[in-house]
């Protein structure tokens, strides 16, 4: 419509210019018959040049930064953009209303079209242009589970209801593990604590028979997916998980707190749903690992899934089962279940566990929008929308409300004439609770474009579940995160206290930023594509975290409003913070990662690692003429080289950024051209830097995980493992694999150094 209308006007203009020219010429010819057409034309050209020069002389001096915005017809400067963004969120906070809307509608993974429509409509109202991205993913749908306990004589002694009653609607539903195996198994049972590798080692050392049993595992320390994997590889035929009240810290019934809804202690009837897809191996559709789940995709046999059935139970329903485990070895395991001494068993009783899942291909709907920028790079901001229950106020409702608030503020900037310098992409992922399906399929589908253009992925998940600013990030984004936090007023202490001040006070000198493991949608961006990512939220308080009801029907709006964020101030603060962060990445003319900081971090990880190399390894020859210590020294030398070039690179980037804000007169346009070119060169190098640490063959035993510096911890799933291949080879006592990984690191360091050289 627009282009038709404007070309129409243009045609008109042209013909009216021609008509005007003819009439002026006729008029002049009549009055000055001696004037030839040629002279007349020359006079016109000279007058135009004269007027042009006159104008240029008085043209204001401008900076390249400002020129960029003019070229892009953006009405706002960088400072105005940031100020007006914060203003939009300071004047109004609709996070509460957004969360209430979220809680009114269905939003199970792959479901919830009405909420999809609602979200699209909201985004349109803000002046944005949302669209749906659909992937066809292989998922399981829970049908039914039962648990029955029999005594030695085979009589049924206990058959608990597995229903969890939603405290809001009163509707009850069974808990389940997404992607769990279907099956009907009857076996004696044992208690294996957290199901960590250490716990299993302890049991094996005591000679406990683990095979052919149903393993009961308390949640925590290890991802549910890996707990089930550990059980399966130790011979379990089924798994039941539950949440032990003692893992809730301070807020427990034992410490005198009432259970929710009367108080903050966890309601012992609540059930934690989770996925058992091993996303620390590879997230996303388990039948299309490494490529997108398009409609006509050729699927492979599902990978990274357990075969054995597993279900979650509530603490109160599992208590009689645990109480039937006889006292045996002292394992030093403790907890708050009455009448159970945390022995491992086995029990004299048997459990019949039935779990029935159906596989189906489900269309998942990511909702996306883009605000096109002038420069080719992209900043991506995402949060998942789906949950495993009808509840989900904290996970992911709080993040969803925050994402919509950020979108509202972006919309208000657009209405004021803002156009970002770099494209901003915002995503509401689907299928995340089943194993980050929506984000993974998206990133696998747009891999080439993302690796060529994305400079950062900012992730939100459960945005607010407590009051502690919790940040995990790639080191390249650290200073953006710190910088942005200094610009955000903390809650309503607007002028006196910034988010940064609050952050510092509450961390009291401890590490402020951790590194990325897994458990959320950043996984594919960071670990598969090498795009610097971060995950941010207000989570458990440093000392006394509230029990969070993730995966349970008890993750309610009422809990959020009574115990966590009554005024939605933490939501509002998080919206300001993450939106501002995205703007600071988008609007900063030069991509100013602090690469030196990254190099320093790598140096630290490496030094920590070599301090635990066994002494016997130091004397072994690697190849003819080289030794372990020579190989180590070489990596150390390469790290020093990276440090040197990155110091220079960072300094150049900083100088460039300073020059880009300097005003030049128009006739020095060539300086600005040079600045623009240099900034492009620096940007291209910076954008590639994290990808230099990718290895095509993947890390040890995990071909999909490509990053040599960071990976999800192989043994716990959600924590980070630094220099994973090296660390794991060391843990496995594999000397040759260790040396091979040293060589991979050395090549990556060489690539990075070469790429940063100016
Ligand atoms: C747990 O929640 C239910 C509501 O679903 C409530 O009826 C029950 O009283 C709660 N339990 C305790 C111990 O407060
Ligand atoms: C139990 O823990 C205590 C203290 O943490 C330790 O001294 C003891 O050796 C442990 N016992 C066993 C059997 O692991
Ligand atoms: C369990 O069975 C064993 C023998 O199989 C027996 O010695 C023991 O007393 C039984 N324990 C309980 C609590 O019934
Ligand atoms: C914000 O202001 C309200 C009302 O003035 C007050 O009740 C609330 O405690 C303040 N919030 C914080 C975090 O200080
Ligand atoms: C957490 O506990 C430590 C030690 O008990 C204390 O020094 C610190 O002030 C507490 N932090 C907060 C935020 O309450």
Tab-separated table of N, CA and C in Angstrom, residues 609 612-614 617 628 699-702 714 721-742 744:
chain	number	residue	atom	x	y	z
A	609	UNK	N	42.612	-25.763	36.388
A	609	UNK	CA	42.573	-27.136	35.901
A	609	UNK	C	43.926	-27.823	36.013
A	612	UNK	N	45.130	-29.525	39.164
A	612	UNK	CA	44.644	-30.834	39.638
A	612	UNK	C	45.112	-31.998	38.758
A	613	UNK	N	46.040	-31.723	37.868
A	613	UNK	CA	46.601	-32.821	37.058
A	613	UNK	C	47.434	-33.713	37.976
A	614	UNK	N	47.231	-35.031	37.929
A	614	UNK	CA	48.002	-35.904	38.821
A	614	UNK	C	49.501	-35.862	38.477
A	617	UNK	N	51.130	-37.777	35.606
A	617	UNK	CA	50.928	-37.368	34.211
A	617	UNK	C	52.027	-36.432	33.719
A	628	UNK	N	54.245	-33.553	28.663
A	628	UNK	CA	53.069	-32.901	29.214
A	628	UNK	C	53.373	-31.444	29.551
A	699	UNK	N	32.383	-31.634	21.926
A	699	UNK	CA	33.257	-31.951	23.049
A	699	UNK	C	33.180	-33.450	23.353
A	700	UNK	N	33.980	-33.865	24.266
A	700	UNK	CA	34.116	-35.298	24.582
A	700	UNK	C	32.750	-35.973	24.816
A	701	UNK	N	32.417	-36.906	23.974
A	701	UNK	CA	31.193	-37.687	24.150
A	701	UNK	C	29.904	-36.934	23.894
A	702	UNK	N	30.003	-35.663	23.481
A	702	UNK	CA	28.784	-34.887	23.246
A	702	UNK	C	28.920	-34.077	21.957
A	714	UNK	N	28.575	-32.525	32.800
A	714	UNK	CA	28.207	-33.863	32.339
A	714	UNK	C	27.495	-34.663	33.428
A	721	UNK	N	30.439	-26.644	33.316
A	721	UNK	CA	31.746	-27.277	33.350
A	721	UNK	C	32.668	-26.394	32.516
A	722	UNK	N	33.787	-25.946	33.112
A	722	UNK	CA	34.714	-25.062	32.416
A	722	UNK	C	35.791	-25.901	31.755
A	723	UNK	N	36.089	-25.618	30.513
A	723	UNK	CA	37.015	-26.427	29.706
A	723	UNK	C	36.612	-27.902	29.804
A	724	UNK	N	35.387	-28.200	29.383
A	724	UNK	CA	34.788	-29.507	29.678
A	724	UNK	C	35.593	-30.712	29.193
A	725	UNK	N	36.116	-30.667	27.965
A	725	UNK	CA	36.810	-31.861	27.459
A	725	UNK	C	38.047	-32.167	28.292
A	726	UNK	N	38.778	-31.120	28.646
A	726	UNK	CA	39.966	-31.310	29.479
A	726	UNK	C	39.578	-31.876	30.845
A	727	UNK	N	38.581	-31.229	31.426
A	727	UNK	CA	38.155	-31.613	32.775
A	727	UNK	C	37.681	-33.065	32.823
A	728	UNK	N	36.917	-33.450	31.803
A	728	UNK	CA	36.359	-34.797	31.809
A	728	UNK	C	37.429	-35.855	31.510
A	729	UNK	N	38.366	-35.518	30.631
A	729	UNK	CA	39.442	-36.477	30.358
A	729	UNK	C	40.244	-36.709	31.629
A	730	UNK	N	40.447	-35.638	32.367
A	730	UNK	CA	41.178	-35.722	33.627
A	730	UNK	C	40.404	-36.604	34.607
A	731	UNK	N	39.093	-36.335	34.710
A	731	UNK	CA	38.263	-37.100	35.639
A	731	UNK	C	38.233	-38.576	35.254
A	732	UNK	N	38.268	-38.852	33.950
A	732	UNK	CA	38.200	-40.237	33.488
A	732	UNK	C	39.573	-40.903	33.446
A	733	UNK	N	40.629	-40.134	33.774
A	733	UNK	CA	41.972	-40.687	33.741
A	733	UNK	C	42.429	-41.048	32.331
A	734	UNK	N	41.915	-40.319	31.332
A	734	UNK	CA	42.277	-40.631	29.948
A	734	UNK	C	43.347	-39.667	29.457
A	735	UNK	N	44.558	-40.120	29.533
A	735	UNK	CA	45.702	-39.280	29.205
A	735	UNK	C	45.674	-38.805	27.752
A	736	UNK	N	45.443	-39.738	26.836
A	736	UNK	CA	45.472	-39.375	25.413
A	736	UNK	C	44.359	-38.386	25.055
A	737	UNK	N	43.179	-38.625	25.621
A	737	UNK	CA	42.072	-37.707	25.363
A	737	UNK	C	42.407	-36.320	25.914
A	738	UNK	N	43.100	-36.296	27.037
A	738	UNK	CA	43.493	-35.017	27.640
A	738	UNK	C	44.433	-34.261	26.701
A	739	UNK	N	45.400	-34.967	26.174
A	739	UNK	CA	46.356	-34.331	25.268
A	739	UNK	C	45.650	-33.846	24.001
A	740	UNK	N	44.723	-34.664	23.489
A	740	UNK	CA	43.982	-34.257	22.291
A	740	UNK	C	43.180	-32.991	22.574
A	741	UNK	N	42.585	-32.908	23.763
A	741	UNK	CA	41.813	-31.709	24.105
A	741	UNK	C	42.724	-30.503	24.265
A	742	UNK	N	43.920	-30.727	24.791
A	742	UNK	CA	44.877	-29.614	24.898
A	742	UNK	C	45.157	-29.054	23.515
A	744	UNK	N	43.149	-29.222	20.907
A	744	UNK	CA	41.949	-28.493	20.453
A	744	UNK	C	41.931	-27.085	21.034
